[in-house]
CSV table of C-alpha atoms and ligand atoms in Angstrom, one decimal:
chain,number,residue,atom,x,y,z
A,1,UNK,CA,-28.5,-24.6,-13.5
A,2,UNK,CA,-28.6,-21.0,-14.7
A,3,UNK,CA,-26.3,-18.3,-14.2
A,4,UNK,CA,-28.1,-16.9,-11.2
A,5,UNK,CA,-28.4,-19.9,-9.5
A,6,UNK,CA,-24.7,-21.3,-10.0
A,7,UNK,CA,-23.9,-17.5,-8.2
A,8,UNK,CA,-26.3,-18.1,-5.5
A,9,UNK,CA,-25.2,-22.2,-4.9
A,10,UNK,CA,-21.5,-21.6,-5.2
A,11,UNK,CA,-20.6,-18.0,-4.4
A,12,UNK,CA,-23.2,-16.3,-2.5
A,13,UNK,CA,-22.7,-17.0,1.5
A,14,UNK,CA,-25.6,-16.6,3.7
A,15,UNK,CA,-24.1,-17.9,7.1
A,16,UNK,CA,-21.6,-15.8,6.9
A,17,UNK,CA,-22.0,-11.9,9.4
A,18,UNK,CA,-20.2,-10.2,6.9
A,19,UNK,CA,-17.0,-8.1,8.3
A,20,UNK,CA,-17.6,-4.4,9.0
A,21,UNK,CA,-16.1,-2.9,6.0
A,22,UNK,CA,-18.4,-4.9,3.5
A,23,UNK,CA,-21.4,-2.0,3.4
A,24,UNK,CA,-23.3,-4.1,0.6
A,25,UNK,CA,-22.2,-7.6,-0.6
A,26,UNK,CA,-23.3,-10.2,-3.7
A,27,UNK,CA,-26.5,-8.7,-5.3
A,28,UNK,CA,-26.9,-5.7,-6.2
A,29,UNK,CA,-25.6,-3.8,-9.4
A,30,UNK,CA,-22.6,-2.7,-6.9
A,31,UNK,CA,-20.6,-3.8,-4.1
A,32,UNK,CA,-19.7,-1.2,-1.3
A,33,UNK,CA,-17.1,-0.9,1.0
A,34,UNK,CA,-16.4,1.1,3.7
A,35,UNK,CA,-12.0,2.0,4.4
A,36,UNK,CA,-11.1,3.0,7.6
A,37,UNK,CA,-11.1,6.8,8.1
A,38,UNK,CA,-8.4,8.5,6.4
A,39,UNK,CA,-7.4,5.1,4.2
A,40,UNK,CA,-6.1,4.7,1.0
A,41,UNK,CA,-7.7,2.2,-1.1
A,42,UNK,CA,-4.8,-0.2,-2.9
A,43,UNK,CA,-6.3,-2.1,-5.6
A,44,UNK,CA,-5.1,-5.3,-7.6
A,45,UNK,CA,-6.1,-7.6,-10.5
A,46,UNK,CA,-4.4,-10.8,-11.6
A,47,UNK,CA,-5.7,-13.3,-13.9
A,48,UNK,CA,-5.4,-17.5,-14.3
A,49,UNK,CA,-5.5,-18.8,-17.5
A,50,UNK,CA,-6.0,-22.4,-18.3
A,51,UNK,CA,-2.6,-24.0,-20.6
A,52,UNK,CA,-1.0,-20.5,-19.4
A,53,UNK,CA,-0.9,-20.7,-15.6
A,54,UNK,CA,-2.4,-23.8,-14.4
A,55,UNK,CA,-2.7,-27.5,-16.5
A,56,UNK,CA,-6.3,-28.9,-17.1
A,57,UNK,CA,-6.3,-31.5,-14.5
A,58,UNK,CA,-4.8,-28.9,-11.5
A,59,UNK,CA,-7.1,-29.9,-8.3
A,60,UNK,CA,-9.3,-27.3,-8.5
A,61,UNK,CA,-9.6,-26.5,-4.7
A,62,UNK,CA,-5.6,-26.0,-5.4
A,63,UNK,CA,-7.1,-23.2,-8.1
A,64,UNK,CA,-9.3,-21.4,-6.1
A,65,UNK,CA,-6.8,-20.7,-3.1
A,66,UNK,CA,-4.0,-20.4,-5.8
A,67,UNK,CA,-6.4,-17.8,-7.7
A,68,UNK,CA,-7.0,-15.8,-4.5
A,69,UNK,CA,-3.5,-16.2,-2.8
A,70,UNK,CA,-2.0,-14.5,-5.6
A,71,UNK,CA,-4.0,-11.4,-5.3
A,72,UNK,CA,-3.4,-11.2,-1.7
A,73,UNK,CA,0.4,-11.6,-2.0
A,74,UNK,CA,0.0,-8.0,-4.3
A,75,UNK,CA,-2.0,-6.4,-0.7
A,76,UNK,CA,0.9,-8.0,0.9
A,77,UNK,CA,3.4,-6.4,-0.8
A,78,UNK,CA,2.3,-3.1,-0.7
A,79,UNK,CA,1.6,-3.7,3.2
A,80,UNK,CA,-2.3,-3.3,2.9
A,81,UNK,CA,-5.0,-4.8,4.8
A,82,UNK,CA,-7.5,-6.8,2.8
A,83,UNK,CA,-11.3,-5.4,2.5
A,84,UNK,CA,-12.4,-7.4,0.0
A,85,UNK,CA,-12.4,-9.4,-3.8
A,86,UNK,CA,-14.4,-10.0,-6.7
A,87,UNK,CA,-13.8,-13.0,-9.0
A,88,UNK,CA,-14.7,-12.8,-12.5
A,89,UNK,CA,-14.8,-16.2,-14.0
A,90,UNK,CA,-15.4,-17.7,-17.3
A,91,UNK,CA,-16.4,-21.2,-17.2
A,92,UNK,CA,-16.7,-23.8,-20.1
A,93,UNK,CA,-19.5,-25.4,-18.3
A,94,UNK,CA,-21.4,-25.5,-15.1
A,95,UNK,CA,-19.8,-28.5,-13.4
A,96,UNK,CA,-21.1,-28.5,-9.6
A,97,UNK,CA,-18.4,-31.4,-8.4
A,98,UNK,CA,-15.5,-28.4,-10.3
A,99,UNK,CA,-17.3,-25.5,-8.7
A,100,UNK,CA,-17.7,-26.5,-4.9
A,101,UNK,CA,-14.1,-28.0,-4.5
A,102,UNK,CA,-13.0,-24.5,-6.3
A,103,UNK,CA,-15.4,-22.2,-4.0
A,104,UNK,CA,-14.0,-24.4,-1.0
A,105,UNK,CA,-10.5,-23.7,-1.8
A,106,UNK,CA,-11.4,-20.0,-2.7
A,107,UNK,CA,-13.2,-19.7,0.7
A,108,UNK,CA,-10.8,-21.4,3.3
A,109,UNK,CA,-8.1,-18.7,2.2
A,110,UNK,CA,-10.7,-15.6,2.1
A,111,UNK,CA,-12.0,-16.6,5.7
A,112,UNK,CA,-8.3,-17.1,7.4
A,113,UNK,CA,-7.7,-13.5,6.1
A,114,UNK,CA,-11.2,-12.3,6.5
A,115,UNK,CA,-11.0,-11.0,3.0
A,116,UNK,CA,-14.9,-11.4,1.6
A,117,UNK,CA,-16.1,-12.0,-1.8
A,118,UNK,CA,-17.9,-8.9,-2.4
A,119,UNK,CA,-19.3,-9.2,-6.0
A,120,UNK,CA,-18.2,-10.3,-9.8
A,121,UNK,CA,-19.1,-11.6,-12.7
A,122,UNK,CA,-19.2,-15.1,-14.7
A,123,UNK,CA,-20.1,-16.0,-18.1
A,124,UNK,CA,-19.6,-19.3,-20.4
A,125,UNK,CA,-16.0,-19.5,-22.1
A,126,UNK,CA,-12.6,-21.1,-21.8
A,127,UNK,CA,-11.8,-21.7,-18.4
A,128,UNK,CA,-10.5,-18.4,-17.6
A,129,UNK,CA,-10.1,-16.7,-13.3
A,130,UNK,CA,-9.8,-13.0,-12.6
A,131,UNK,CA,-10.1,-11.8,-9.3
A,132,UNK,CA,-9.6,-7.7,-8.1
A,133,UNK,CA,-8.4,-7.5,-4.3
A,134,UNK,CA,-9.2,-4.2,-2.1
A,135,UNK,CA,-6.7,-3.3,0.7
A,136,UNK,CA,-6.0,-0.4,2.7
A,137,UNK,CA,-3.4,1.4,3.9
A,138,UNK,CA,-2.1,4.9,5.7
A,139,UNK,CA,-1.1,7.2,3.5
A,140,UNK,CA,2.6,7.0,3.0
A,141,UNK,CA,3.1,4.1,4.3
A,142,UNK,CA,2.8,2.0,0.3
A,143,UNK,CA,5.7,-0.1,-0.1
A,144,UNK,CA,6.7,1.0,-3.3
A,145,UNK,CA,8.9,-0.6,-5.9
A,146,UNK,CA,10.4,3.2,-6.5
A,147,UNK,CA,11.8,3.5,-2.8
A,148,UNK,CA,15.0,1.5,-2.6
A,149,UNK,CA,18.3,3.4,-1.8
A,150,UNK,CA,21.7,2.7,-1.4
A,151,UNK,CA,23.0,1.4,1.2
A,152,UNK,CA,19.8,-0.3,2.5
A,153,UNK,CA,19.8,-4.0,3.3
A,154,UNK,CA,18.0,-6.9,0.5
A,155,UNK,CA,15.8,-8.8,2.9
A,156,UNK,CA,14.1,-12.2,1.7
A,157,UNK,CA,10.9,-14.1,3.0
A,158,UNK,CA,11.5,-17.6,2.8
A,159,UNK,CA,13.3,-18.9,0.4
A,160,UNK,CA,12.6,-19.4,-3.6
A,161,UNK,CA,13.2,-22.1,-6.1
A,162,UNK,CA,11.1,-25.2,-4.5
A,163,UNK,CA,7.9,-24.3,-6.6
A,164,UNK,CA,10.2,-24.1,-9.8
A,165,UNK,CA,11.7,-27.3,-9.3
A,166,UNK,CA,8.1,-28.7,-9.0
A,167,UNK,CA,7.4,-27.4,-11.8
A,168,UNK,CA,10.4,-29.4,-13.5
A,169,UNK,CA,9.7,-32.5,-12.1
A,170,UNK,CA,5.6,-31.9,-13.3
A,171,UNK,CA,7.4,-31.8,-16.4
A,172,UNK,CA,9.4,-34.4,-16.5
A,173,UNK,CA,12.3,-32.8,-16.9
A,174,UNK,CA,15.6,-35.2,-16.2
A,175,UNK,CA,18.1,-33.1,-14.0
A,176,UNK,CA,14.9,-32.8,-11.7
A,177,UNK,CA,13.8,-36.4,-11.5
A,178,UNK,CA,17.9,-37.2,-11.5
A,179,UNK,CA,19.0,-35.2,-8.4
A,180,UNK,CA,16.0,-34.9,-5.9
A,181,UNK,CA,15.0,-37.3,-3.5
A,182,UNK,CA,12.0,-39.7,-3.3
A,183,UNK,CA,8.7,-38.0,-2.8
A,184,UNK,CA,9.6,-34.9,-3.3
A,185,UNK,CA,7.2,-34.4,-6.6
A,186,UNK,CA,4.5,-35.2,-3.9
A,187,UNK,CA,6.0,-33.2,-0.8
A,188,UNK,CA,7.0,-30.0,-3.3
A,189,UNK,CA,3.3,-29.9,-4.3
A,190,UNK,CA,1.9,-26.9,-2.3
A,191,UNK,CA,5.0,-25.0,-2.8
A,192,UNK,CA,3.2,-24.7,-6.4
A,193,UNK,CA,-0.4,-25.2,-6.0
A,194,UNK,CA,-0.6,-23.2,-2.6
A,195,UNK,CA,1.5,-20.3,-2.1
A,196,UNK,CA,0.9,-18.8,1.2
A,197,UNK,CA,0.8,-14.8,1.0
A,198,UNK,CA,3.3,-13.2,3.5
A,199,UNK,CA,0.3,-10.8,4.4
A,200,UNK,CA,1.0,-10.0,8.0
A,201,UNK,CA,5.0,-9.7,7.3
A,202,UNK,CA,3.9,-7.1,5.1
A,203,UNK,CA,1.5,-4.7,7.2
A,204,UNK,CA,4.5,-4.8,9.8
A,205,UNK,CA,6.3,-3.6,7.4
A,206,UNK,CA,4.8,-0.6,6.3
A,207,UNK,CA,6.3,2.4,6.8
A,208,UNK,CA,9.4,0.6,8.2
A,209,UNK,CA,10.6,-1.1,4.8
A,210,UNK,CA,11.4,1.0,2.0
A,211,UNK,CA,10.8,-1.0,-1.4
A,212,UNK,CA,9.3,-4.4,-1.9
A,213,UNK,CA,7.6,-6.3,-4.3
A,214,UNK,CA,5.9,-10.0,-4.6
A,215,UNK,CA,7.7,-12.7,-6.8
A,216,UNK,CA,5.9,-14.3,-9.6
A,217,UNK,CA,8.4,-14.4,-12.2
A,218,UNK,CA,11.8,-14.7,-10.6
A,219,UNK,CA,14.0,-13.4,-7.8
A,220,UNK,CA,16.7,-12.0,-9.8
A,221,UNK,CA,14.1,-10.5,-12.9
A,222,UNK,CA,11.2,-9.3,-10.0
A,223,UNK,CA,14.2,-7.4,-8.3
A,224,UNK,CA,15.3,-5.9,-11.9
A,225,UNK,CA,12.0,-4.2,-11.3
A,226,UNK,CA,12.7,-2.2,-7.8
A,227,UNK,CA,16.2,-1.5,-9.3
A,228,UNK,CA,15.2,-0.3,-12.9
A,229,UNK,CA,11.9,2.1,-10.7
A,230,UNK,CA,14.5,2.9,-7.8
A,231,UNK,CA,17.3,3.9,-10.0
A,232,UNK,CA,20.0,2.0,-7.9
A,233,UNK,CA,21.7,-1.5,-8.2
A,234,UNK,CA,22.1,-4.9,-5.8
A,235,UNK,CA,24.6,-7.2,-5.1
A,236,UNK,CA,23.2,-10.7,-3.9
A,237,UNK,CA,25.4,-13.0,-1.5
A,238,UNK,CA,25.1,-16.3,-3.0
A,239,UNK,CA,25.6,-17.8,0.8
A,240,UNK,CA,23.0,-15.7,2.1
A,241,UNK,CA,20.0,-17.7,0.2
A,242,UNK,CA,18.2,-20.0,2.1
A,243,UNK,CA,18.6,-23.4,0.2
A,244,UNK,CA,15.2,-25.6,0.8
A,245,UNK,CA,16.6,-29.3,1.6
A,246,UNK,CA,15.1,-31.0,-1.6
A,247,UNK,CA,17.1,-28.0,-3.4
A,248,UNK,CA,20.4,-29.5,-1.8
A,249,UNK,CA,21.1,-32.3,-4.3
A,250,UNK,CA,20.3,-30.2,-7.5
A,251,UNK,CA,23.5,-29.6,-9.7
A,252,UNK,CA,24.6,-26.3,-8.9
A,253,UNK,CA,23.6,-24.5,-12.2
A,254,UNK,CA,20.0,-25.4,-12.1
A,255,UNK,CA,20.0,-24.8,-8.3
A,256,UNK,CA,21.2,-21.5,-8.5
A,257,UNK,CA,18.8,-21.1,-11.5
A,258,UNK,CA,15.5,-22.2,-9.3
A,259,UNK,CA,16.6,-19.8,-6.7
A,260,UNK,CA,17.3,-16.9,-8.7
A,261,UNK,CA,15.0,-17.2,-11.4
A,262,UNK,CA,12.5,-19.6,-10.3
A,263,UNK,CA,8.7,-18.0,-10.5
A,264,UNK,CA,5.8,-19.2,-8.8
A,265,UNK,CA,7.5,-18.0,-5.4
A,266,UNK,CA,4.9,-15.6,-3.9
A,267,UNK,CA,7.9,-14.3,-1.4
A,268,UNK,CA,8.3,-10.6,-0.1
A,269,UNK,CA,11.3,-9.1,-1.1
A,270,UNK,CA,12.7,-5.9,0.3
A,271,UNK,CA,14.9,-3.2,1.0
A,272,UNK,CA,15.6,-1.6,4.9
A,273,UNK,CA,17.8,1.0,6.1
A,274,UNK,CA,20.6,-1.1,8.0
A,275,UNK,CA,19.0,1.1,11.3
A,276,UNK,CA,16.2,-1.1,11.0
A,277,UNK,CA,17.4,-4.6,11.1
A,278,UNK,CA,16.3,-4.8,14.9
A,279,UNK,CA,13.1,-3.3,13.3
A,280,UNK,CA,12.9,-5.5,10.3
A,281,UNK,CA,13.9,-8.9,12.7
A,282,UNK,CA,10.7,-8.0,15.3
A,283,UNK,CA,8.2,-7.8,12.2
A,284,UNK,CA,9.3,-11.0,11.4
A,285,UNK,CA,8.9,-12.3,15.3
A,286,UNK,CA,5.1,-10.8,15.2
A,287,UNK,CA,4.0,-11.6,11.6
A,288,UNK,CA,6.1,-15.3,12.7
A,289,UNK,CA,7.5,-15.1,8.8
A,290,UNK,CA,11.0,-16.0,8.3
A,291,UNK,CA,12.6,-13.5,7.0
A,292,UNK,CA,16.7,-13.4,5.4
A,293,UNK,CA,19.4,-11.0,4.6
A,294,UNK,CA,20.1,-11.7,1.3
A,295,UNK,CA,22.0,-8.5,0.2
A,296,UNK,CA,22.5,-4.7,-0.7
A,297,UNK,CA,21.4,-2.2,-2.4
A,298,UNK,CA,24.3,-0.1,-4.3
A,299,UNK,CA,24.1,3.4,-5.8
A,300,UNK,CA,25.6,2.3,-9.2
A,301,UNK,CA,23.0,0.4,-11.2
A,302,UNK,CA,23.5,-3.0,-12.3
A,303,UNK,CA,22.5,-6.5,-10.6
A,304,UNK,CA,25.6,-8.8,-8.9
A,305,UNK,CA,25.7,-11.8,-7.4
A,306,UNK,CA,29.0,-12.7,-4.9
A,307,UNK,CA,29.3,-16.0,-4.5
A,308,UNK,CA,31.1,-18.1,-1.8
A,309,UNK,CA,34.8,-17.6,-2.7
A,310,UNK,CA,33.9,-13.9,-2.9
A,311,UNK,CA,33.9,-13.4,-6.6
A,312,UNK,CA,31.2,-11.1,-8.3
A,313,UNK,CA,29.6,-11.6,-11.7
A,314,UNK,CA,26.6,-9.7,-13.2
A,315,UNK,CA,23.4,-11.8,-13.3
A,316,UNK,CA,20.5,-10.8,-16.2
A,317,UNK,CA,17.8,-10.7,-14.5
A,318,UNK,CA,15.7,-12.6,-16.8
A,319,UNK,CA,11.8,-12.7,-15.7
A,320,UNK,CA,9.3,-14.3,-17.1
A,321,UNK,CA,7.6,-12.5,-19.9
A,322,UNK,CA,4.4,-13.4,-21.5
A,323,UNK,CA,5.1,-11.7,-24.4
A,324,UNK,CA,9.1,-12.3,-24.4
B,401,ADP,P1,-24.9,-7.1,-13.5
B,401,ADP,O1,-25.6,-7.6,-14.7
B,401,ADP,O2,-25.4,-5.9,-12.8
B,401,ADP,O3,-23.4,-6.9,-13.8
B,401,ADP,P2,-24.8,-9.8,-12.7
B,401,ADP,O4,-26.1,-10.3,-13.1
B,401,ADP,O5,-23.6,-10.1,-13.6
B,401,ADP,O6,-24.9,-8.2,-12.4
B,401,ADP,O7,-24.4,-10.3,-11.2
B,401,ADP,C1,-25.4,-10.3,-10.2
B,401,ADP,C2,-24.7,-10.2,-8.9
B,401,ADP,O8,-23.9,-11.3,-8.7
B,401,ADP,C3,-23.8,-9.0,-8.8
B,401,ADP,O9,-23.9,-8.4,-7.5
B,401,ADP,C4,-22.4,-9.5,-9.0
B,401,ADP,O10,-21.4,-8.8,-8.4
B,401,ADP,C5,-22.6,-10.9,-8.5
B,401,ADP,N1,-21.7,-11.9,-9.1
B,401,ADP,C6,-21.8,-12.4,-10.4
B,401,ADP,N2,-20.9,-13.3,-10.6
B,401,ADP,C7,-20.2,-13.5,-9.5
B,401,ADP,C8,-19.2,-14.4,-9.1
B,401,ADP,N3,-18.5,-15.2,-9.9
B,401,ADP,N4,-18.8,-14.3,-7.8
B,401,ADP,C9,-19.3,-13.4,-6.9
B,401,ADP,N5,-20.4,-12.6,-7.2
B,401,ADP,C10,-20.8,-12.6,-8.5
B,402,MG,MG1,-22.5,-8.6,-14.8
């Protein structure tokens, strides 16, 4: 199977009416796409790398929503609409049995957003999976990490930590295996493997929300970000997270630690003027997205968390850092 034809068997959908926006799809030096009049295009890349982001053996219909879903979780935290995605892919071999279970994962997530696969690019190498998503938005209406101010309300979609502990218990690790109950390693799966981007929570929210981000590496480090580009601080109410149950029985330390610095979330979190909670609580009704109060934003920089007896201690909002 040549290059060509592993494009045309695995990537290249004829059944398919293509949605409006896609002018020209797979095939030709270019794709094109149409916005909406008077749209902004937002564009994203994010890439998986095998050993770095994924093991060997991950399922790869797991990958190829995974791959996409994280892209989309970027749209969705900007507020955009999907248009469309390329997927650049480096592949050690053509393996047909790897390719179709990938593509059918890949697909099932494009379709349920109508997000098509527009064009890309694939070449033999180390099993390596970079996709660009195209959204669009009204101008002004970006969710930007810059916007924060004091005195708006920390708002969480949700809740963090369960991929994390996965993670741990993939691992090994023996606080994990030690303090959760039976099945979770199976029932905590998707949480990793599957994230589900909060897409509609975040269109309602544009142009009502003020800042918000995605998190990949870590409540407490991702919101470090909207601080450090806002030029303000937060406090966090400990009480205020929303603790999944196979989070309950974890020792407190690494609980707190898989909430606040967990990774692998793919969450919204944000920042509302305190006018807009009746706002903020109907996007959640129509995008049907929990959504939490988690905290506040403060003038004075700095990151806080309060816990349950009220006191306040200052919590490093370690991400994770490729190169750290
Ligand atoms: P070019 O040489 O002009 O870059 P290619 O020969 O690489 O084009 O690709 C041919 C067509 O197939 C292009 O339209 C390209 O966008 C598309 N394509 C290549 N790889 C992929 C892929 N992995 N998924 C989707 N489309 C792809
Ligand atoms: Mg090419």
């Amino acid at each position: 199977m040549g290059e060509f034809e592993l494009i045309r068997r695995h990537f290249q959908r004829h059944t398919q009416p293509q949605p409006a926006q896609v002018v020209l799809g797979i095939g030709d030096d270019c794709a094109l796409l149409q916005p909406a009049p008077g749209h902004q295009l937002a564009i994203s890349s994010d890439m998986l790398v095998q050993g770095r982001h994924f093991f060997a053996d991950v399922d790869p219909a797991a990958l190829g929503h995974k791959a996409l879903a994280v892209n989309l979780s970027d749209l969705a935290a900007m507020g955009a609409r999907p248009l469309g995605f390329t997927l650049a892919l480096a592949l050690p071999q053509a393996d047909n049995a790897w390719l179709s279970a990938f593509a059918q994962g890949l697909f099932a997530l494009a379709d349920t957003h109508a997000c098509p696969l527009v064009g890309g690019d694939t070449t033999r190498g180390p099993l390596n999976i970079c996709i660009t998503v195209f959204g669009e938005l009204q101008p002004g209406q970006a969710l930007r990490r810059s916007a924060a101010q004091p005195g708006d309300d920390l708002y969480l979609s949700g809740r963090t930590g369960e991929a994390r502990l996965e993670l741990e218990l993939l691992l090994g690790t023996d606080w994990a295996q030690h303090h959760t109950l039976p099945g979770a390693l199976h029932r905590l799966r998707p949480r990793l493997e599957r994230p589900t981007p909060r897409l509609a929570l975040g269109q309602a929210l544009a142009g009502l929300a003020h800042a918000a981000l995605d998190l990949s590496d870590g409540l407490a480090g991702d919101l470090g970000h909207i601080l450090h580009a806002s030029g303000v601080g937060a406090t966090i109410h400990q009480a205020l997270l929303p603790v999944a149950p196979d989070l309950q029985a974890l020792p407190e330390a690494q609980r707190l630690d898989c909430l606040l610095h967990g990774g692998d979330d793919y969450e919204l979190l944000f920042t509302a003027a305190p006018a807009q909670r009746a706002a903020v609580a109907a996007a959640a009704q129509t995008s049907q997205t929990p959504v939490q109060r988690i905290g506040h934003i403060n003038a004075a920089p700095g990151l806080w968390l309060l816990n349950a007896a009220g006191e306040q201690a200052t919590l490093s909002p370690r991400g994770f850092d490729h190169f750290g």
